[in-house]
Amino acid sequence: MDRHEAARDDALAVEMLPQRPPFRLLTRAEFNGGCARGRWVLDGGESFFSGHFPNDPVVPGVLIVESMAQLASLAMAAPTGTPPRDGAATIDSGARETAADGRGTARASVVAPPLLVRIDVRFRSVVRPPAELLLEARLDREIGPLAEFEASARLGDRVVAEGRLTLRAGSVA
Amino acid sequence: MTATTMVARDTVRSAVEKVLRQDLKFGSIEVTDETKLVGGDLPLDSLDLLMVVTGTEKSLGVKLPSRRIDANAMRTVGSFVDFVCAELSATAGRR
């Protein structure tokens, strides 16, 4: 697979998120077997910086957590052991299925996204734009409908946030 | 049961009870081995049950195998304590 194909598939993974701009925070993502890596690129022009804070832009910690949770939701959707570049994961009311058309192209759709139900995250340092946050979410355990992830956000080698997120499969009742 | 495993069980039992009383805010309720975790005495949902597991792990400094945590293990306080003790013994036996 060449670099162009890899970039296309990274973008496809992000397309699987039910969130849409401006609340789709991930710029790129890839996942495989309960582990996902992604990035959130902030150029400083995002609307929330006008108020957080005036003349002193700081990325809201709650949005860093949201970006980690969006990535975890992709890892939760990923069929175990199946790289996304082999096909697209289709999520339908909690059921998991892998699909590909055999020509290297893939399709993606998302129904009933997992819900974030618990957050235990520590923030290590302030993030100011422009910034490229490197995100990682790794599935630690699943019990019933719950999936617990170890997640982190880094600027280069420096961890700016890390902790555990718990997601619940299925939609809001 | 040997004296060693008795101490271990008391330690595990205290850890579980502490999670219920402090982390899950059940405070002064009576907790016995027969206290049901699922479908009974305590109104625990799935997230609460996960917190029982993770809180106990954190208190004891251990990691429990998710795949073996089932409804039977989580049925009562006593069954969960016995499950944890069995896992600790199995882990110690493999060292």
mmCIF file of N, CA, C and O in Angstrom, chain A residues 117-118 120 122 140-148 150 164 166 168, chain B residues 45-51 53-54 57-58 63-67 69:
data_model
loop_
_atom_site.group_PDB
_atom_site.id
_atom_site.type_symbol
_atom_site.label_atom_id
_atom_site.label_comp_id
_atom_site.label_asym_id
_atom_site.label_seq_id
_atom_site.Cartn_x
_atom_site.Cartn_y
_atom_site.Cartn_z
ATOM 1 N N VAL A 117 -19.441 6.931 29.256
ATOM 2 C CA VAL A 117 -20.151 6.848 30.535
ATOM 3 C C VAL A 117 -19.260 7.097 31.749
ATOM 4 O O VAL A 117 -19.761 7.285 32.853
ATOM 5 N N ARG A 118 -17.958 7.075 31.554
ATOM 6 C CA ARG A 118 -17.083 7.338 32.707
ATOM 7 C C ARG A 118 -15.750 7.898 32.232
ATOM 8 O O ARG A 118 -15.203 7.437 31.231
ATOM 9 N N ASP A 120 -11.886 9.147 33.724
ATOM 10 C CA ASP A 120 -10.888 9.280 34.795
ATOM 11 C C ASP A 120 -9.580 9.698 34.128
ATOM 12 O O ASP A 120 -8.760 8.864 33.764
ATOM 13 N N ARG A 122 -6.291 12.578 33.789
ATOM 14 C CA ARG A 122 -5.464 13.638 34.375
ATOM 15 C C ARG A 122 -4.847 14.477 33.257
ATOM 16 O O ARG A 122 -4.377 13.927 32.259
ATOM 17 N N ASP A 140 -8.803 -1.991 27.224
ATOM 18 C CA ASP A 140 -8.219 -2.714 28.354
ATOM 19 C C ASP A 140 -9.087 -3.886 28.775
ATOM 20 O O ASP A 140 -8.608 -4.958 29.087
ATOM 21 N N ARG A 141 -10.401 -3.632 28.817
ATOM 22 C CA ARG A 141 -11.295 -4.738 29.182
ATOM 23 C C ARG A 141 -12.711 -4.463 28.710
ATOM 24 O O ARG A 141 -13.100 -3.322 28.504
ATOM 25 N N GLU A 142 -13.439 -5.522 28.527
ATOM 26 C CA GLU A 142 -14.860 -5.432 28.203
ATOM 27 C C GLU A 142 -15.634 -6.261 29.209
ATOM 28 O O GLU A 142 -15.279 -7.412 29.458
ATOM 29 N N ILE A 143 -16.637 -5.675 29.800
ATOM 30 C CA ILE A 143 -17.540 -6.403 30.686
ATOM 31 C C ILE A 143 -18.952 -6.043 30.268
ATOM 32 O O ILE A 143 -19.362 -4.889 30.378
ATOM 33 N N GLY A 144 -19.698 -7.020 29.799
ATOM 34 C CA GLY A 144 -21.050 -6.748 29.306
ATOM 35 C C GLY A 144 -20.996 -5.715 28.200
ATOM 36 O O GLY A 144 -20.172 -5.810 27.290
ATOM 37 N N PRO A 145 -21.853 -4.683 28.280
ATOM 38 C CA PRO A 145 -21.866 -3.675 27.213
ATOM 39 C C PRO A 145 -20.780 -2.611 27.368
ATOM 40 O O PRO A 145 -20.670 -1.717 26.545
ATOM 41 N N LEU A 146 -19.988 -2.732 28.434
ATOM 42 C CA LEU A 146 -19.007 -1.684 28.730
ATOM 43 C C LEU A 146 -17.623 -2.045 28.209
ATOM 44 O O LEU A 146 -17.201 -3.205 28.263
ATOM 45 N N ALA A 147 -16.939 -1.039 27.724
ATOM 46 C CA ALA A 147 -15.557 -1.213 27.283
ATOM 47 C C ALA A 147 -14.721 -0.125 27.935
ATOM 48 O O ALA A 147 -15.055 1.064 27.855
ATOM 49 N N GLU A 148 -13.656 -0.538 28.600
ATOM 50 C CA GLU A 148 -12.791 0.415 29.306
ATOM 51 C C GLU A 148 -11.481 0.559 28.535
ATOM 52 O O GLU A 148 -10.850 -0.439 28.171
ATOM 53 N N GLU A 150 -7.603 2.556 28.024
ATOM 54 C CA GLU A 150 -6.511 3.425 28.440
ATOM 55 C C GLU A 150 -6.300 4.393 27.292
ATOM 56 O O GLU A 150 -6.172 3.970 26.134
ATOM 57 N N ARG A 164 -8.337 6.909 31.877
ATOM 58 C CA ARG A 164 -9.202 5.805 31.464
ATOM 59 C C ARG A 164 -10.575 6.344 31.091
ATOM 60 O O ARG A 164 -11.119 7.244 31.756
ATOM 61 N N THR A 166 -14.527 4.946 29.856
ATOM 62 C CA THR A 166 -15.424 3.804 29.719
ATOM 63 C C THR A 166 -16.546 4.172 28.770
ATOM 64 O O THR A 166 -17.175 5.229 28.921
ATOM 65 N N ARG A 168 -20.091 2.745 26.594
ATOM 66 C CA ARG A 168 -21.152 1.733 26.590
ATOM 67 C C ARG A 168 -21.639 1.546 25.160
ATOM 68 O O ARG A 168 -21.948 2.521 24.476
ATOM 69 N N ASP B 45 -25.789 -0.973 38.626
ATOM 70 C CA ASP B 45 -25.886 -1.141 37.181
ATOM 71 C C ASP B 45 -24.538 -1.659 36.655
ATOM 72 O O ASP B 45 -23.610 -1.901 37.423
ATOM 73 N N SER B 46 -24.431 -1.808 35.347
ATOM 74 C CA SER B 46 -23.223 -2.413 34.788
ATOM 75 C C SER B 46 -21.983 -1.570 35.066
ATOM 76 O O SER B 46 -20.891 -2.103 35.286
ATOM 77 N N LEU B 47 -22.137 -0.252 35.069
ATOM 78 C CA LEU B 47 -20.990 0.611 35.359
ATOM 79 C C LEU B 47 -20.558 0.456 36.815
ATOM 80 O O LEU B 47 -19.362 0.447 37.120
ATOM 81 N N ASP B 48 -21.535 0.333 37.717
ATOM 82 C CA ASP B 48 -21.202 0.091 39.126
ATOM 83 C C ASP B 48 -20.418 -1.214 39.279
ATOM 84 O O ASP B 48 -19.450 -1.288 40.044
ATOM 85 N N LEU B 49 -20.851 -2.248 38.564
ATOM 86 C CA LEU B 49 -20.162 -3.540 38.651
ATOM 87 C C LEU B 49 -18.729 -3.425 38.136
ATOM 88 O O LEU B 49 -17.801 -4.014 38.708
ATOM 89 N N LEU B 50 -18.567 -2.659 37.076
ATOM 90 C CA LEU B 50 -17.209 -2.437 36.558
ATOM 91 C C LEU B 50 -16.362 -1.721 37.608
ATOM 92 O O LEU B 50 -15.176 -2.025 37.787
ATOM 93 N N MET B 51 -16.986 -0.781 38.331
ATOM 94 C CA MET B 51 -16.252 -0.058 39.371
ATOM 95 C C MET B 51 -15.900 -0.974 40.544
ATOM 96 O O MET B 51 -14.870 -0.784 41.191
ATOM 97 N N VAL B 53 -15.097 -4.059 40.195
ATOM 98 C CA VAL B 53 -13.931 -4.796 39.703
ATOM 99 C C VAL B 53 -12.690 -3.911 39.728
ATOM 100 O O VAL B 53 -11.653 -4.280 40.304
ATOM 101 N N THR B 54 -12.784 -2.739 39.111
ATOM 102 C CA THR B 54 -11.594 -1.886 39.003
ATOM 103 C C THR B 54 -11.174 -1.332 40.367
ATOM 104 O O THR B 54 -9.986 -1.174 40.633
ATOM 105 N N GLU B 57 -9.374 -4.085 42.151
ATOM 106 C CA GLU B 57 -8.047 -4.236 41.547
ATOM 107 C C GLU B 57 -7.098 -3.162 42.066
ATOM 108 O O GLU B 57 -5.954 -3.441 42.429
ATOM 109 N N LYS B 58 -7.584 -1.940 42.064
ATOM 110 C CA LYS B 58 -6.748 -0.813 42.476
ATOM 111 C C LYS B 58 -6.340 -0.951 43.937
ATOM 112 O O LYS B 58 -5.190 -0.716 44.310
ATOM 113 N N LYS B 63 -4.540 -7.331 38.806
ATOM 114 C CA LYS B 63 -5.328 -7.221 37.586
ATOM 115 C C LYS B 63 -6.102 -8.526 37.410
ATOM 116 O O LYS B 63 -5.507 -9.608 37.370
ATOM 117 N N LEU B 64 -7.416 -8.409 37.325
ATOM 118 C CA LEU B 64 -8.256 -9.597 37.177
ATOM 119 C C LEU B 64 -8.534 -9.855 35.692
ATOM 120 O O LEU B 64 -8.716 -8.909 34.928
ATOM 121 N N PRO B 65 -8.600 -11.111 35.291
ATOM 122 C CA PRO B 65 -8.854 -11.436 33.883
ATOM 123 C C PRO B 65 -10.316 -11.190 33.509
ATOM 124 O O PRO B 65 -11.219 -11.855 34.036
ATOM 125 N N SER B 66 -10.537 -10.252 32.603
ATOM 126 C CA SER B 66 -11.903 -9.865 32.243
ATOM 127 C C SER B 66 -12.715 -11.041 31.734
ATOM 128 O O SER B 66 -13.911 -11.153 32.009
ATOM 129 N N ARG B 67 -12.073 -11.919 30.977
ATOM 130 C CA ARG B 67 -12.818 -13.000 30.322
ATOM 131 C C ARG B 67 -13.463 -13.960 31.313
ATOM 132 O O ARG B 67 -14.411 -14.650 30.981
ATOM 133 N N ILE B 69 -14.611 -12.993 34.331
ATOM 134 C CA ILE B 69 -15.577 -12.299 35.191
ATOM 135 C C ILE B 69 -16.950 -12.444 34.562
ATOM 136 O O ILE B 69 -17.266 -11.810 33.556
#
